[in-house]
């Protein structure tokens, strides 16, 4: 049986042959490709030639090319067009892939070869790209413990095992504590203020729990947030707030205080084993942010500049609440009153905006923006194989007619697609044995489908989403390098959102909007006052929000910067870490705790990384400020952004790349200026 996943792809540009791929092809293809990778590794291990950059580092980069190709097709389908069969295959294949990964990174003979090359790096005359690949490969091994002696390797294995169990338990506790609470309402008057859809949802939840005729609210965000934002009943808001803030903090079965201390302790131990002073040092080894101190300085700078604005905003909301009959504003009143004020000052009617954003117009708009900036041209193609009829396919060329990339766009929701929006690729960019592979990039969204009478009209939020994902796509499409693991979006984690977020800025500029935002029936261009309103509402309470994000970032850094990894008391520790961001007019509530449910850092992958949300915003605001200064379609600025950022992927240190574009390191001021917090 011939397996389409294993042959050469013979379609236009070597695109994936979706229409001939069947579910039953995946397992045999994965097995064959894993076997091939293992053969390649064995050959590398047994190579008796002295280690060189080519025969070791480059050979390693390409040892699982076939597997990479199959994986990207398979896992993209599992996100965008999945079914039971595909999900079953994913369950079966994932452990095989991680075990192969371990076979490589824990392989002593491979590491010996890489290390031998690494030790000669200064005499090898490597170009920038080769030097970076060597550095990256060496780090991948050593940060995984490959350089440790047998005893320490065993210790590391034990610590990792403990950490993965603790994180799992942490998450289970948060989930259990969240699910253990319910607020059941049986008097209709207690629903006052809540939107119809929220009330319906609560009725449904109650019905499913066997309480027909009542309304049930929970601590899950889709229920909790609307209740805190709209419910007029203050006592119930306080109940819900208190329940939320005391999850995993009540000394019961789901209490996470001990687990927080243990996770912090073991992470510290891990960092020490790998030769670092603390866990943040270890994490930041592979980040754009140069050091924990730089991160804390960054957060502190933001805190100091945003604090006055935050104080004023809080005062503003409190005064507004009092004018409207409130006696005081506590934390459980904050969401309620700020939403009311926002509505009064900046009400935007989504329905009135949508006609200006017909999907086809917005897509043409983002094409035109990238044509003006980067000289890219998009040509619709009907001969490129696709995995669903809704997918649109394009060839991307530059102004000289050079083939740049294949672009797929998949916009509408359907049963087999997960929620949200993302950019991905079916093939990365690389040059190997004199042959260049150009990228095959895709964006996947969940926008409203057109009907027989109405085209797909986007909300403004969906417009910025499309620009965001397209920004990632540009990063992928414009890649120019030799090694796939260093091109496109293969960059440090706190740098990857710059190309995406920066492109969102064009959605707020009249000059860009005039290219595409015209009413789909009348052709009228979007009025300036609408743009002004969108801008104003997007920065509402920006000072307060900034302080809030900074407080989480500081808390995260405090835990992971401890020299000895010891936390005596979780509550006191948290209070001290977050103290710099406190706001007098909105006092902290005693007895609630954030750390014990801070899943981002104790369950997910954001440990010593929470700062990256604000970091990315600072980068995009600071970068866009140069465009604003020179003109949002200025050719020189765009070329520089393309040459130094979009094309360079992870070939060089991101801070170096950024400085080459901007002339200096990023500063927080541009973000604050954009939000109107600084003149
Ligand atoms: Zn993104």
XYZ file of C-alpha atoms in Angstrom, residues 12 15-16 18 384-387 391-394 406-410 426 440-444:
23
model
C 2.098 22.674 -6.610
C 2.074 21.226 -0.724
C 0.562 18.478 1.403
C -4.654 16.377 1.818
C -3.628 23.611 -4.133
C -4.952 20.625 -2.224
C -6.806 21.437 0.999
C -8.279 19.608 4.000
C -10.022 26.708 3.247
C -8.708 29.359 0.843
C -5.287 29.005 -0.734
C -2.875 31.619 -2.103
C 1.937 29.333 0.248
C -0.777 30.833 2.417
C -3.877 28.983 3.683
C -6.795 30.751 5.381
C -9.487 28.817 7.223
C 2.489 22.874 7.274
C 3.488 26.847 3.838
C 1.696 28.965 6.387
C -1.877 28.885 7.615
C -4.189 30.944 9.788
C -7.235 29.352 11.398
